mmCIF file of C-alpha atoms and ligand atoms in Angstrom:
data_model
loop_
_atom_site.group_PDB
_atom_site.id
_atom_site.type_symbol
_atom_site.label_atom_id
_atom_site.label_comp_id
_atom_site.label_asym_id
_atom_site.label_seq_id
_atom_site.Cartn_x
_atom_site.Cartn_y
_atom_site.Cartn_z
ATOM 1 C CA MET A 27 -12.919 29.864 -25.969
ATOM 2 C CA LEU A 28 -13.658 27.665 -23.003
ATOM 3 C CA VAL A 29 -10.695 25.307 -22.706
ATOM 4 C CA VAL A 30 -9.642 22.509 -20.376
ATOM 5 C CA GLN A 31 -5.853 22.326 -20.140
ATOM 6 C CA LYS A 32 -4.366 19.204 -18.608
ATOM 7 C CA TYR A 33 -0.732 19.171 -17.494
ATOM 8 C CA GLY A 34 0.965 15.811 -16.950
ATOM 9 C CA GLY A 35 3.441 14.761 -14.295
ATOM 10 C CA THR A 36 6.620 15.677 -16.162
ATOM 11 C CA SER A 37 5.379 19.179 -16.964
ATOM 12 C CA VAL A 38 4.772 19.939 -13.278
ATOM 13 C CA GLU A 39 7.655 17.973 -11.729
ATOM 14 C CA THR A 40 9.412 20.982 -10.155
ATOM 15 C CA PRO A 41 8.278 24.325 -8.657
ATOM 16 C CA GLU A 42 10.046 26.081 -11.551
ATOM 17 C CA LYS A 43 8.077 24.103 -14.118
ATOM 18 C CA ILE A 44 4.833 24.796 -12.265
ATOM 19 C CA LEU A 45 5.587 28.516 -12.388
ATOM 20 C CA LYS A 46 6.287 28.306 -16.112
ATOM 21 C CA ILE A 47 2.960 26.571 -16.695
ATOM 22 C CA ALA A 48 1.144 29.093 -14.507
ATOM 23 C CA GLU A 49 2.654 31.890 -16.581
ATOM 24 C CA LYS A 50 1.409 30.238 -19.757
ATOM 25 C CA VAL A 51 -2.082 29.678 -18.312
ATOM 26 C CA ALA A 52 -2.220 33.323 -17.171
ATOM 27 C CA HIS A 53 -1.197 34.416 -20.645
ATOM 28 C CA ASP A 54 -3.851 32.257 -22.331
ATOM 29 C CA TYR A 55 -6.400 33.684 -19.894
ATOM 30 C CA GLU A 56 -5.401 37.242 -20.758
ATOM 31 C CA ASN A 57 -5.933 36.391 -24.411
ATOM 32 C CA GLY A 58 -9.634 35.978 -23.645
ATOM 33 C CA ASN A 59 -9.909 32.257 -22.926
ATOM 34 C CA LYS A 60 -11.816 30.783 -20.040
ATOM 35 C CA ILE A 61 -9.706 27.994 -18.596
ATOM 36 C CA VAL A 62 -10.002 25.009 -16.290
ATOM 37 C CA VAL A 63 -6.665 23.441 -15.404
ATOM 38 C CA VAL A 64 -6.353 19.714 -14.612
ATOM 39 C CA VAL A 65 -3.060 18.493 -13.162
ATOM 40 C CA SER A 66 -1.338 15.189 -12.436
ATOM 41 C CA ALA A 67 0.976 14.458 -9.535
ATOM 42 C CA MET A 68 4.488 15.934 -9.791
ATOM 43 C CA GLY A 69 6.947 13.737 -11.702
ATOM 44 C CA LYS A 70 7.110 10.219 -10.314
ATOM 45 C CA THR A 71 5.224 11.042 -7.108
ATOM 46 C CA THR A 72 2.476 8.471 -7.672
ATOM 47 C CA ASN A 73 5.026 5.649 -7.995
ATOM 48 C CA TYR A 74 6.674 6.827 -4.797
ATOM 49 C CA LEU A 75 3.373 6.873 -2.908
ATOM 50 C CA ILE A 76 2.320 3.408 -4.072
ATOM 51 C CA ASN A 77 5.736 2.056 -3.209
ATOM 52 C CA LEU A 78 5.410 3.501 0.300
ATOM 53 C CA LEU A 79 2.114 1.720 0.761
ATOM 54 C CA TYR A 80 3.479 -1.635 -0.375
ATOM 55 C CA GLN A 81 6.455 -1.300 1.950
ATOM 56 C CA VAL A 82 4.025 -1.153 4.814
ATOM 57 C CA ASN A 83 1.792 -3.881 3.441
ATOM 58 C CA PRO A 84 2.267 -5.638 0.080
ATOM 59 C CA ASP A 85 -1.364 -6.763 0.289
ATOM 60 C CA ALA A 86 -2.810 -3.399 1.244
ATOM 61 C CA ASN A 87 -6.381 -3.116 0.019
ATOM 62 C CA SER A 88 -7.357 -0.953 -2.888
ATOM 63 C CA ARG A 89 -9.272 1.535 -0.770
ATOM 64 C CA GLU A 90 -6.013 2.491 0.954
ATOM 65 C CA TYR A 91 -4.280 2.417 -2.424
ATOM 66 C CA ASP A 92 -6.667 5.093 -3.674
ATOM 67 C CA MET A 93 -6.393 7.063 -0.460
ATOM 68 C CA ILE A 94 -2.620 7.387 -0.782
ATOM 69 C CA ALA A 95 -2.267 7.452 -4.586
ATOM 70 C CA SER A 96 -4.699 10.368 -4.881
ATOM 71 C CA THR A 97 -2.648 12.623 -2.609
ATOM 72 C CA GLY A 98 -0.063 13.393 -5.304
ATOM 73 C CA GLU A 99 -2.590 15.397 -7.283
ATOM 74 C CA GLN A 100 -3.668 17.269 -4.183
ATOM 75 C CA VAL A 101 -0.136 18.642 -3.852
ATOM 76 C CA SER A 102 -0.105 19.728 -7.495
ATOM 77 C CA ILE A 103 -3.431 21.583 -7.415
ATOM 78 C CA ALA A 104 -2.425 23.694 -4.408
ATOM 79 C CA LEU A 105 0.920 24.566 -5.987
ATOM 80 C CA MET A 106 -0.668 25.414 -9.337
ATOM 81 C CA ALA A 107 -3.387 27.598 -7.813
ATOM 82 C CA ALA A 108 -0.785 29.391 -5.677
ATOM 83 C CA ALA A 109 1.455 29.854 -8.719
ATOM 84 C CA LEU A 110 -1.413 31.322 -10.735
ATOM 85 C CA SER A 111 -2.079 33.920 -8.078
ATOM 86 C CA ARG A 112 1.550 35.013 -8.337
ATOM 87 C CA PHE A 113 0.726 35.944 -11.908
ATOM 88 C CA GLY A 114 -2.219 37.994 -10.696
ATOM 89 C CA LYS A 115 -4.910 35.446 -11.527
ATOM 90 C CA LYS A 116 -7.708 34.380 -9.232
ATOM 91 C CA SER A 117 -7.567 30.642 -8.874
ATOM 92 C CA VAL A 118 -9.053 27.908 -6.674
ATOM 93 C CA SER A 119 -7.746 24.373 -6.248
ATOM 94 C CA LEU A 120 -10.324 21.570 -6.141
ATOM 95 C CA THR A 121 -10.053 17.877 -5.293
ATOM 96 C CA GLY A 122 -12.114 15.469 -7.399
ATOM 97 C CA PHE A 123 -14.803 15.527 -4.725
ATOM 98 C CA GLN A 124 -14.907 19.315 -4.572
ATOM 99 C CA ALA A 125 -15.087 19.572 -8.350
ATOM 100 C CA GLY A 126 -18.073 17.196 -8.367
ATOM 101 C CA ILE A 127 -16.474 14.195 -10.089
ATOM 102 C CA ASP A 128 -18.583 11.124 -9.292
ATOM 103 C CA THR A 129 -17.364 7.580 -9.909
ATOM 104 C CA ASP A 130 -18.482 4.049 -9.085
ATOM 105 C CA SER A 131 -16.816 2.285 -6.161
ATOM 106 C CA THR A 132 -14.281 0.139 -8.024
ATOM 107 C CA TYR A 133 -11.188 1.269 -6.164
ATOM 108 C CA SER A 134 -7.980 1.741 -8.189
ATOM 109 C CA ARG A 135 -9.806 1.658 -11.529
ATOM 110 C CA ALA A 136 -13.053 3.475 -10.935
ATOM 111 C CA THR A 137 -15.436 4.394 -13.730
ATOM 112 C CA LEU A 138 -16.678 7.969 -14.040
ATOM 113 C CA LYS A 139 -20.396 8.464 -13.524
ATOM 114 C CA ARG A 140 -20.781 12.202 -13.991
ATOM 115 C CA VAL A 141 -19.140 15.563 -13.572
ATOM 116 C CA TYR A 142 -21.332 18.283 -12.061
ATOM 117 C CA ARG A 143 -20.995 21.476 -14.018
ATOM 118 C CA GLY A 144 -22.439 23.888 -11.440
ATOM 119 C CA LYS A 145 -19.422 24.505 -9.245
ATOM 120 C CA LEU A 146 -16.900 24.768 -12.057
ATOM 121 C CA VAL A 147 -19.094 26.984 -14.214
ATOM 122 C CA SER A 148 -19.868 29.405 -11.384
ATOM 123 C CA LEU A 149 -16.163 29.747 -10.580
ATOM 124 C CA ILE A 150 -15.379 30.391 -14.251
ATOM 125 C CA ASP A 151 -18.161 32.974 -14.429
ATOM 126 C CA ASP A 152 -16.604 34.757 -11.470
ATOM 127 C CA GLY A 153 -13.330 35.075 -13.371
ATOM 128 C CA ILE A 154 -11.620 32.355 -11.361
ATOM 129 C CA ILE A 155 -9.381 29.647 -12.851
ATOM 130 C CA PRO A 156 -10.340 26.320 -11.237
ATOM 131 C CA VAL A 157 -7.443 23.874 -10.846
ATOM 132 C CA VAL A 158 -8.828 20.343 -10.609
ATOM 133 C CA ALA A 159 -7.007 17.270 -9.313
ATOM 134 C CA GLY A 160 -6.742 14.665 -12.055
ATOM 135 C CA PHE A 161 -7.016 10.902 -11.550
ATOM 136 C CA GLN A 162 -9.432 11.046 -8.611
ATOM 137 C CA GLY A 163 -13.131 11.075 -7.892
ATOM 138 C CA ILE A 164 -15.603 10.205 -5.199
ATOM 139 C CA SER A 165 -17.612 6.985 -4.819
ATOM 140 C CA PRO A 166 -21.310 6.841 -3.905
ATOM 141 C CA SER A 167 -20.296 6.071 -0.310
ATOM 142 C CA GLY A 168 -18.044 9.131 -0.192
ATOM 143 C CA ASP A 169 -14.697 7.382 -0.519
ATOM 144 C CA ILE A 170 -11.866 8.662 -2.671
ATOM 145 C CA THR A 171 -11.380 6.608 -5.831
ATOM 146 C CA THR A 172 -8.764 6.714 -8.587
ATOM 147 C CA LEU A 173 -9.280 6.106 -12.291
ATOM 148 C CA GLY A 174 -6.301 3.866 -13.045
ATOM 149 C CA ARG A 175 -2.719 4.911 -13.766
ATOM 150 C CA GLY A 176 -2.542 7.773 -16.210
ATOM 151 C CA GLY A 177 -6.156 8.649 -15.412
ATOM 152 C CA SER A 178 -5.739 12.440 -15.300
ATOM 153 C CA ASP A 179 -6.265 12.568 -19.070
ATOM 154 C CA THR A 180 -9.658 10.995 -18.491
ATOM 155 C CA THR A 181 -10.469 13.570 -15.795
ATOM 156 C CA ALA A 182 -9.641 16.315 -18.273
ATOM 157 C CA VAL A 183 -11.908 14.946 -21.006
ATOM 158 C CA ALA A 184 -14.725 14.327 -18.518
ATOM 159 C CA VAL A 185 -14.456 17.883 -17.197
ATOM 160 C CA ALA A 186 -14.379 19.229 -20.764
ATOM 161 C CA TYR A 187 -17.563 17.330 -21.548
ATOM 162 C CA GLY A 188 -19.162 18.232 -18.216
ATOM 163 C CA ILE A 189 -18.740 21.984 -18.682
ATOM 164 C CA GLY A 190 -19.219 21.933 -22.463
ATOM 165 C CA ALA A 191 -15.690 23.158 -23.246
ATOM 166 C CA ASP A 192 -14.745 23.978 -26.831
ATOM 167 C CA LEU A 193 -11.466 22.115 -26.555
ATOM 168 C CA CYS A 194 -9.502 19.781 -24.299
ATOM 169 C CA GLU A 195 -5.741 20.280 -24.510
ATOM 170 C CA ILE A 196 -3.467 17.579 -23.101
ATOM 171 C CA TYR A 197 -0.021 19.031 -22.405
ATOM 172 C CA THR A 198 2.811 16.559 -22.088
ATOM 173 C CA ASP A 199 6.568 16.171 -22.629
ATOM 174 C CA VAL A 200 6.317 15.387 -26.345
ATOM 175 C CA ASP A 201 4.883 17.660 -29.023
ATOM 176 C CA GLY A 202 2.156 15.298 -30.109
ATOM 177 C CA VAL A 203 1.443 11.747 -31.175
ATOM 178 C CA TYR A 204 4.159 9.960 -33.144
ATOM 179 C CA SER A 205 4.160 7.015 -35.556
ATOM 180 C CA ALA A 206 6.151 4.991 -32.998
ATOM 181 C CA ASP A 207 7.740 5.276 -29.591
ATOM 182 C CA PRO A 208 11.281 6.692 -29.992
ATOM 183 C CA ARG A 209 12.525 4.096 -27.536
ATOM 184 C CA TYR A 210 11.926 1.483 -30.230
ATOM 185 C CA VAL A 211 12.191 3.348 -33.531
ATOM 186 C CA ASP A 212 14.909 5.955 -34.150
ATOM 187 C CA LYS A 213 13.086 8.619 -36.141
ATOM 188 C CA PRO A 214 9.317 8.277 -35.801
ATOM 189 C CA LYS A 215 7.102 10.717 -37.708
ATOM 190 C CA LYS A 216 4.950 13.321 -35.990
ATOM 191 C CA ILE A 217 1.239 12.816 -36.750
ATOM 192 C CA ASP A 218 -0.720 16.065 -37.297
ATOM 193 C CA ARG A 219 -4.234 14.638 -37.250
ATOM 194 C CA ILE A 220 -5.532 11.229 -36.244
ATOM 195 C CA SER A 221 -9.003 9.743 -35.779
ATOM 196 C CA TYR A 222 -10.457 8.790 -32.400
ATOM 197 C CA ASP A 223 -10.607 5.162 -33.547
ATOM 198 C CA GLU A 224 -6.934 4.985 -34.420
ATOM 199 C CA MET A 225 -5.931 6.783 -31.241
ATOM 200 C CA ILE A 226 -8.014 4.353 -29.194
ATOM 201 C CA GLU A 227 -6.253 1.413 -30.827
ATOM 202 C CA MET A 228 -2.870 3.011 -30.163
ATOM 203 C CA ALA A 229 -3.652 3.731 -26.519
ATOM 204 C CA ALA A 230 -5.104 0.258 -25.976
ATOM 205 C CA HIS A 231 -2.052 -1.426 -27.442
ATOM 206 C CA GLY A 232 0.898 0.255 -25.824
ATOM 207 C CA ALA A 233 1.095 3.945 -26.787
ATOM 208 C CA LYS A 234 1.593 5.816 -23.521
ATOM 209 C CA VAL A 235 0.759 9.292 -24.744
ATOM 210 C CA LEU A 236 -2.939 9.217 -23.736
ATOM 211 C CA HIS A 237 -5.010 7.251 -21.237
ATOM 212 C CA LEU A 238 -7.248 4.903 -23.238
ATOM 213 C CA ARG A 239 -10.462 5.871 -21.509
ATOM 214 C CA SER A 240 -9.861 9.552 -22.173
ATOM 215 C CA VAL A 241 -9.988 8.940 -25.918
ATOM 216 C CA GLU A 242 -13.001 6.639 -25.614
ATOM 217 C CA LEU A 243 -14.840 9.360 -23.703
ATOM 218 C CA ALA A 244 -13.757 12.009 -26.186
ATOM 219 C CA ARG A 245 -15.077 9.926 -29.060
ATOM 220 C CA ARG A 246 -18.362 9.168 -27.355
ATOM 221 C CA TYR A 247 -19.061 12.780 -26.425
ATOM 222 C CA HIS A 248 -17.357 14.474 -29.382
ATOM 223 C CA VAL A 249 -14.819 16.302 -27.242
ATOM 224 C CA LYS A 250 -12.175 17.894 -29.432
ATOM 225 C CA LEU A 251 -8.789 16.753 -28.195
ATOM 226 C CA VAL A 252 -5.284 18.110 -28.833
ATOM 227 C CA VAL A 253 -1.975 16.700 -27.556
ATOM 228 C CA LYS A 254 0.802 19.297 -27.230
ATOM 229 C CA HIS A 255 4.171 19.948 -25.660
ATOM 230 C CA ALA A 256 3.859 21.766 -22.340
ATOM 231 C CA HIS A 257 6.909 23.975 -22.698
ATOM 232 C CA MET A 258 7.256 24.388 -26.453
ATOM 233 C CA ASN A 259 5.067 26.224 -28.882
ATOM 234 C CA SER A 260 3.893 23.534 -31.265
ATOM 235 C CA GLN A 261 0.816 22.592 -33.243
ATOM 236 C CA GLY A 262 0.572 19.223 -31.544
ATOM 237 C CA THR A 263 -1.712 16.453 -32.767
ATOM 238 C CA ILE A 264 -5.451 16.901 -33.271
ATOM 239 C CA ILE A 265 -7.630 13.900 -32.463
ATOM 240 C CA GLU A 266 -10.943 14.050 -34.262
ATOM 241 C CA GLU A 267 -13.692 12.281 -36.195
ATOM 242 C CA ALA A 268 -12.362 10.038 -39.013
ATOM 243 C CA GLY A 269 -12.239 11.473 -42.504
ATOM 244 C CA GLN A 270 -14.335 9.732 -45.116
ATOM 245 C CA LEU A 271 -13.416 7.205 -47.769
ATOM 246 C CA GLU A 272 -9.823 6.936 -46.776
ATOM 247 C CA GLU A 273 -7.478 4.558 -48.544
ATOM 248 C CA PRO A 274 -5.944 1.784 -46.431
ATOM 249 C CA LEU A 275 -3.071 3.325 -44.523
ATOM 250 C CA VAL A 276 -0.686 2.320 -41.742
ATOM 251 C CA ARG A 277 -0.301 5.306 -39.448
ATOM 252 C CA ALA A 278 1.671 4.022 -36.478
ATOM 253 C CA LEU A 279 3.092 1.058 -34.640
ATOM 254 C CA THR A 280 2.874 0.392 -30.938
ATOM 255 C CA VAL A 281 4.694 -1.927 -28.583
ATOM 256 C CA ASP A 282 3.380 -3.273 -25.300
ATOM 257 C CA GLU A 283 5.866 -5.060 -23.088
ATOM 258 C CA SER A 284 3.753 -5.127 -19.957
ATOM 259 C CA ILE A 285 1.512 -8.052 -20.769
ATOM 260 C CA VAL A 286 1.309 -11.615 -19.543
ATOM 261 C CA LYS A 287 -0.134 -14.597 -21.388
ATOM 262 C CA ILE A 288 -2.261 -17.083 -19.455
ATOM 263 C CA VAL A 289 -3.020 -20.500 -20.945
ATOM 264 C CA ILE A 290 -5.759 -22.786 -19.622
ATOM 265 C CA LYS A 291 -4.911 -26.306 -20.758
ATOM 266 C CA ASP A 292 -7.151 -29.148 -21.948
ATOM 267 C CA VAL A 293 -10.625 -27.931 -21.142
ATOM 268 C CA PRO A 294 -13.573 -29.932 -22.546
ATOM 269 C CA ASP A 295 -14.846 -28.775 -25.948
ATOM 270 C CA VAL A 296 -18.441 -28.245 -24.771
ATOM 271 C CA PRO A 297 -20.703 -25.184 -24.458
ATOM 272 C CA GLY A 298 -20.271 -23.061 -21.319
ATOM 273 C CA ILE A 299 -16.576 -23.510 -20.559
ATOM 274 C CA ALA A 300 -15.503 -20.119 -21.887
ATOM 275 C CA ALA A 301 -18.540 -18.464 -20.312
ATOM 276 C CA LYS A 302 -17.745 -19.888 -16.867
ATOM 277 C CA THR A 303 -14.122 -18.882 -17.158
ATOM 278 C CA PHE A 304 -14.750 -15.348 -18.298
ATOM 279 C CA LYS A 305 -17.538 -14.836 -15.751
ATOM 280 C CA GLN A 306 -14.843 -15.025 -13.070
ATOM 281 C CA LEU A 307 -12.703 -12.499 -14.928
ATOM 282 C CA SER A 308 -15.720 -10.283 -15.413
ATOM 283 C CA ASP A 309 -16.580 -10.395 -11.699
ATOM 284 C CA ARG A 310 -13.098 -9.086 -10.970
ATOM 285 C CA ARG A 311 -13.383 -6.501 -13.741
ATOM 286 C CA VAL A 312 -10.203 -7.658 -15.406
ATOM 287 C CA SER A 313 -9.718 -6.097 -18.839
ATOM 288 C CA LEU A 314 -8.839 -8.668 -21.437
ATOM 289 C CA ASP A 315 -6.917 -8.332 -24.575
ATOM 290 C CA MET A 316 -6.336 -11.218 -26.953
ATOM 291 C CA ILE A 317 -8.315 -14.402 -26.502
ATOM 292 C CA VAL A 318 -7.408 -17.436 -28.562
ATOM 293 C CA GLN A 319 -8.951 -20.877 -28.364
ATOM 294 C CA SER A 320 -6.913 -23.561 -30.051
ATOM 295 C CA MET A 321 -8.629 -26.796 -30.847
ATOM 296 C CA HIS A 322 -6.938 -30.054 -30.574
ATOM 297 C CA ARG A 323 -7.971 -33.695 -30.588
ATOM 298 C CA ASP A 324 -9.950 -35.753 -28.074
ATOM 299 C CA GLY A 325 -12.544 -33.085 -27.473
ATOM 300 C CA LYS A 326 -10.187 -30.785 -25.550
ATOM 301 C CA ASN A 327 -9.185 -27.181 -26.158
ATOM 302 C CA ASP A 328 -6.598 -24.756 -24.837
ATOM 303 C CA ILE A 329 -7.799 -21.228 -24.105
ATOM 304 C CA ALA A 330 -5.125 -18.542 -24.032
ATOM 305 C CA PHE A 331 -5.505 -14.856 -23.305
ATOM 306 C CA THR A 332 -3.382 -11.866 -22.400
ATOM 307 C CA VAL A 333 -3.818 -9.310 -19.632
ATOM 308 C CA SER A 334 -1.781 -6.362 -18.422
ATOM 309 C CA LYS A 335 0.855 -7.091 -15.778
ATOM 310 C CA GLU A 336 -1.098 -4.931 -13.330
ATOM 311 C CA GLU A 337 -4.166 -7.143 -13.624
ATOM 312 C CA PHE A 338 -2.280 -10.434 -13.731
ATOM 313 C CA LYS A 339 -2.812 -11.246 -10.042
ATOM 314 C CA ASP A 340 -6.557 -10.720 -10.331
ATOM 315 C CA ALA A 341 -6.707 -12.748 -13.535
ATOM 316 C CA LEU A 342 -4.843 -15.684 -12.044
ATOM 317 C CA ASP A 343 -7.034 -15.582 -8.979
ATOM 318 C CA ALA A 344 -10.100 -15.736 -11.226
ATOM 319 C CA ILE A 345 -8.802 -18.751 -13.150
ATOM 320 C CA ASP A 346 -7.722 -20.593 -10.009
ATOM 321 C CA HIS A 347 -11.246 -20.142 -8.761
ATOM 322 C CA VAL A 348 -12.780 -21.900 -11.743
ATOM 323 C CA LYS A 349 -10.018 -24.344 -12.624
ATOM 324 C CA THR A 350 -11.594 -27.452 -11.096
ATOM 325 C CA GLU A 351 -15.079 -26.615 -12.308
ATOM 326 C CA ILE A 352 -13.942 -26.380 -15.926
ATOM 327 C CA ASN A 353 -11.691 -29.466 -15.653
ATOM 328 C CA ALA A 354 -8.518 -27.719 -16.785
ATOM 329 C CA SER A 355 -5.448 -29.956 -16.630
ATOM 330 C CA ASP A 356 -3.113 -27.046 -15.980
ATOM 331 C CA ILE A 357 -2.812 -23.253 -15.880
ATOM 332 C CA HIS A 358 0.309 -21.832 -17.409
ATOM 333 C CA SER A 359 1.453 -18.211 -17.479
ATOM 334 C CA ASP A 360 4.160 -16.655 -19.608
ATOM 335 C CA ASP A 361 5.649 -13.220 -18.935
ATOM 336 C CA THR A 362 8.335 -13.396 -21.614
ATOM 337 C CA VAL A 363 6.008 -12.134 -24.337
ATOM 338 C CA ALA A 364 5.345 -8.706 -25.832
ATOM 339 C CA LYS A 365 2.907 -7.294 -28.340
ATOM 340 C CA ILE A 366 3.608 -5.384 -31.506
ATOM 341 C CA SER A 367 0.706 -3.730 -33.340
ATOM 342 C CA ILE A 368 0.175 -1.640 -36.425
ATOM 343 C CA VAL A 369 -2.659 0.876 -36.414
ATOM 344 C CA GLY A 370 -4.253 2.789 -39.258
ATOM 345 C CA VAL A 371 -7.225 3.103 -41.563
ATOM 346 C CA ASN A 372 -9.060 0.084 -42.965
ATOM 347 C CA ILE A 373 -6.116 -2.175 -42.226
ATOM 348 C CA ILE A 374 -7.834 -5.494 -42.135
ATOM 349 C CA GLY A 375 -9.511 -4.784 -45.461
ATOM 350 C CA SER A 376 -6.116 -4.843 -47.118
ATOM 351 C CA ALA A 377 -4.563 -8.297 -47.532
ATOM 352 C CA GLU A 378 -1.418 -6.534 -48.677
ATOM 353 C CA ILE A 379 -1.005 -4.794 -45.321
ATOM 354 C CA VAL A 380 -1.693 -8.025 -43.454
ATOM 355 C CA TYR A 381 0.849 -9.873 -45.579
ATOM 356 C CA ASN A 382 3.476 -7.163 -45.089
ATOM 357 C CA MET A 383 3.062 -7.210 -41.306
ATOM 358 C CA PHE A 384 3.643 -10.959 -41.126
ATOM 359 C CA ASP A 385 6.393 -10.888 -43.727
ATOM 360 C CA ALA A 386 8.271 -8.095 -41.914
ATOM 361 C CA LEU A 387 8.322 -10.274 -38.798
ATOM 362 C CA SER A 388 9.267 -13.469 -40.602
ATOM 363 C CA SER A 389 12.033 -11.680 -42.512
ATOM 364 C CA ILE A 390 13.922 -11.329 -39.231
ATOM 365 C CA GLY A 391 13.055 -14.818 -38.016
ATOM 366 C CA VAL A 392 10.398 -13.763 -35.486
ATOM 367 C CA ASN A 393 7.802 -16.377 -34.657
ATOM 368 C CA ILE A 394 4.219 -15.170 -34.150
ATOM 369 C CA ASP A 395 2.573 -16.661 -31.085
ATOM 370 C CA MET A 396 -0.902 -15.062 -31.207
ATOM 371 C CA ILE A 397 -2.643 -12.717 -33.648
ATOM 372 C CA SER A 398 -5.590 -10.400 -33.173
ATOM 373 C CA THR A 399 -7.136 -7.887 -35.536
ATOM 374 C CA SER A 400 -9.709 -5.125 -35.733
ATOM 375 C CA ASN A 401 -10.726 -2.928 -38.612
ATOM 376 C CA SER A 402 -7.900 -0.569 -37.801
ATOM 377 C CA ARG A 403 -5.256 -2.788 -36.168
ATOM 378 C CA ILE A 404 -3.196 -5.970 -36.398
ATOM 379 C CA SER A 405 -1.427 -7.175 -33.246
ATOM 380 C CA CYS A 406 1.053 -10.013 -32.881
ATOM 381 C CA ILE A 407 2.315 -11.559 -29.675
ATOM 382 C CA ILE A 408 5.990 -12.467 -30.006
ATOM 383 C CA LYS A 409 8.945 -13.217 -27.729
ATOM 384 C CA ARG A 410 9.828 -10.106 -25.753
ATOM 385 C CA GLU A 411 13.554 -10.477 -26.504
ATOM 386 C CA LYS A 412 12.760 -9.898 -30.209
ATOM 387 C CA ILE A 413 10.596 -6.817 -29.746
ATOM 388 C CA ARG A 414 13.164 -4.133 -30.632
ATOM 389 C CA GLU A 415 14.269 -5.865 -33.782
ATOM 390 C CA ALA A 416 10.621 -6.447 -34.696
ATOM 391 C CA ALA A 417 9.712 -2.775 -34.187
ATOM 392 C CA LYS A 418 12.539 -1.692 -36.488
ATOM 393 C CA ALA A 419 11.560 -4.177 -39.194
ATOM 394 C CA VAL A 420 7.877 -3.209 -39.071
ATOM 395 C CA ALA A 421 8.676 0.538 -39.048
ATOM 396 C CA GLU A 422 10.875 0.112 -42.065
ATOM 397 C CA ARG A 423 8.343 -1.994 -43.952
ATOM 398 C CA PHE A 424 5.552 0.563 -43.532
ATOM 399 C CA GLY A 425 7.652 3.719 -43.874
ATOM 400 C CA LEU A 426 6.987 4.891 -40.325
ATOM 401 C CA GLU A 427 10.304 6.702 -39.998
ATOM 402 C CA GLU A 428 11.342 10.167 -41.204
HETATM 403 N N1 LIG B 54 -0.651 10.553 -11.195
HETATM 404 C C1 LIG B 54 -1.386 9.486 -11.777
HETATM 405 C C2 LIG B 54 -0.461 8.429 -12.343
HETATM 406 O O1 LIG B 54 0.721 8.541 -12.290
HETATM 407 C C3 LIG B 54 -2.349 9.957 -12.809
HETATM 408 C C4 LIG B 54 -1.726 10.604 -14.028
HETATM 409 O O2 LIG B 54 -0.561 10.963 -14.020
HETATM 410 O O3 LIG B 54 -2.434 10.764 -15.012
HETATM 411 O O4 LIG B 54 -0.920 7.419 -12.833
HETATM 412 MG MG1 MG B 55 -0.196 10.698 -18.098
#
């Protein structure tokens, strides 16, 4: 089999752990697999690097952000390639540029354009194990870019697609995808198989186990994805095409505490207001989550939406830019909110599931501030101070615990 194996920060946080991984990779290679390794920066290195930059200049531009943030992975690839040769394997470390990973030029959250297969495939054919730096690529002008925090998963899937791998394995510090984050729910259930669609909803709404764009890419290009524990022998979770004709089912809950709500007050109820507003957000490539327009009297509306904390500055800048033009009376932001979501199959088609979600929250006196739904998800924005209690109530209602 031709396999891409991606190892996350916690599985390569020390030289000892790197050696253990190298031993495993060497073993898998000896069993007849052709392997490309993708690694993240060691442990919390990326946080450390970004913090260094902001100590020097809190307003440092995103080109310098990418320049420094990408160095963590460069350390890991050299260590991993060196470790592999200790186990008698030929290995070569490659930066994103060297591996042929092209992106656009949106620093700090670049979009992948293509992965050249030539270099990687010729190394593999020569019996060499390429070790590719995750998270980074190269812009058309030759600058280093990064793919957004957690982006090494996306590198791995892109490489898997680029070289036509049979499988992309994401090794992490848990043995798969669970029905809830153990920080919120005591005994979440391990999920053996889950569809791309459900996994995308989970990743987009707070589950940290996979980078959202990695699952979107995997779905689009039919890359078979497995999430596994790096240092334990486990089956992990297989992420694949949805099964057919499934009954409505709640598979998991997710919590996202790193969101901010922005409310634009009293804008005129006429065509074009939302378009003008969201044009500004679009120009800054802010990713949006919930958008709610509430109508009230006198021909005025409030428009509220949520964004991630990371993109809050950009979002506020966008709204400030357009505030006068759209005649808003005030802009208000609220960072005391959090989002709880349930994810599963055909959720919105089942009024019973919808009812139970809202009833679980009301049974503990939680007020719902905003609601959004998709075919496979219901999300509610609530007060952050209630989020733990809410997660427990929702987990209990839908049987998401062992
Ligand atoms: N090292 C990068 C980060 O911490 C990328 C990754 O770990 O996937 O965001
Ligand atoms: Mg990660």
